[in-house]
Amino acid sequence: IAGITQAPTSQILAAGRRMTLRCTQDMRHNAMYWYRQDLGLGLRLIHYSNTAGTTGKGEVPDGYSVSRANTDDFPLTLASAVPSQTSVYFCASSDSHEAGEQFFGPGTRLTVL
Amino acid sequence: GQNIDQPTEMTATEGAIVQINCTYQTSGFNGLFWYQQHAGEAPTFLSYNVLDGLEEKGRFSSFLSRSKGYSYLLLKELQMKDSASYLCAPMDSNYQLIWGAGTKLIIKP
């Protein structure tokens, strides 16, 4: 693994289903983030984690949950998917919350029908 | 509230120079980032300014004026591979990046 990986690359999901998007980094970064990107809008922060064992809510957290059991992994769960959650999801990490420069994974394209 | 303004789209010619402007309003300020994003790909870091002035990195330069809430990204000797979206992202007092919608730059031969 080099950098940040995300899985799956893309997914079509029926509304009401539960889905977990996976994110793993091997840079030993303390901070990790989940964003969604929709056409015409900037990246919007869903949840973040400043360090393993802690998480926080971003701008658009409703309908999503995260966990940070260790430094490397930061999964994002949609408990019951809705069509408005159709988006491209990016995971990112940074050396620290204050460092600023974020490194992004390749993204997951999610379609909820 | 927090707000980022940058042009939606710009067109330039291969070999020319283009300046992408960004104005921002944030709750506190801890620097400003520019990222490049090619279509269908993830954003990648280009530059960071925390003090007023110009930061130069090869063909790309970025300028910041904190008092005016203004930044620009200058791209010289444009190449076709520079066709991408350019994202302006100031960092607020909580060290969160506030992302603009991006400027789509189209390079024509």
mmCIF file with all atom_site columns, C-alpha atoms in Angstrom, chain A residues 3 9 14 31 49 82 87 109:
data_model
loop_
_atom_site.group_PDB
_atom_site.id
_atom_site.type_symbol
_atom_site.label_atom_id
_atom_site.label_alt_id
_atom_site.label_comp_id
_atom_site.label_asym_id
_atom_site.label_entity_id
_atom_site.label_seq_id
_atom_site.pdbx_PDB_ins_code
_atom_site.Cartn_x
_atom_site.Cartn_y
_atom_site.Cartn_z
_atom_site.occupancy
_atom_site.B_iso_or_equiv
_atom_site.pdbx_formal_charge
_atom_site.auth_seq_id
_atom_site.auth_comp_id
_atom_site.auth_asym_id
_atom_site.auth_atom_id
_atom_site.pdbx_PDB_model_num
ATOM 1 C CA . GLY A 1 3   ? -0.584  6.495  0.409  1.00 0.00 ? 3   GLY A CA 1
ATOM 2 C CA . THR A 1 9   ? -14.052 2.173  -6.369 1.00 0.00 ? 9   THR A CA 1
ATOM 3 C CA . ALA A 1 14  ? -30.523 0.248  -3.179 1.00 0.00 ? 14  ALA A CA 1
ATOM 4 C CA . ALA A 1 31  ? -5.667  13.123 11.139 1.00 0.00 ? 31  ALA A CA 1
ATOM 5 C CA . SER A 1 49  ? -10.651 12.290 13.224 1.00 0.00 ? 49  SER A CA 1
ATOM 6 C CA . VAL A 1 82  ? -30.941 7.535  0.625  1.00 0.00 ? 82  VAL A CA 1
ATOM 7 C CA . SER A 1 87  ? -21.982 11.378 -4.562 1.00 0.00 ? 87  SER A CA 1
ATOM 8 C CA . ARG A 1 109 ? -18.392 6.809  -6.595 1.00 0.00 ? 109 ARG A CA 1
#
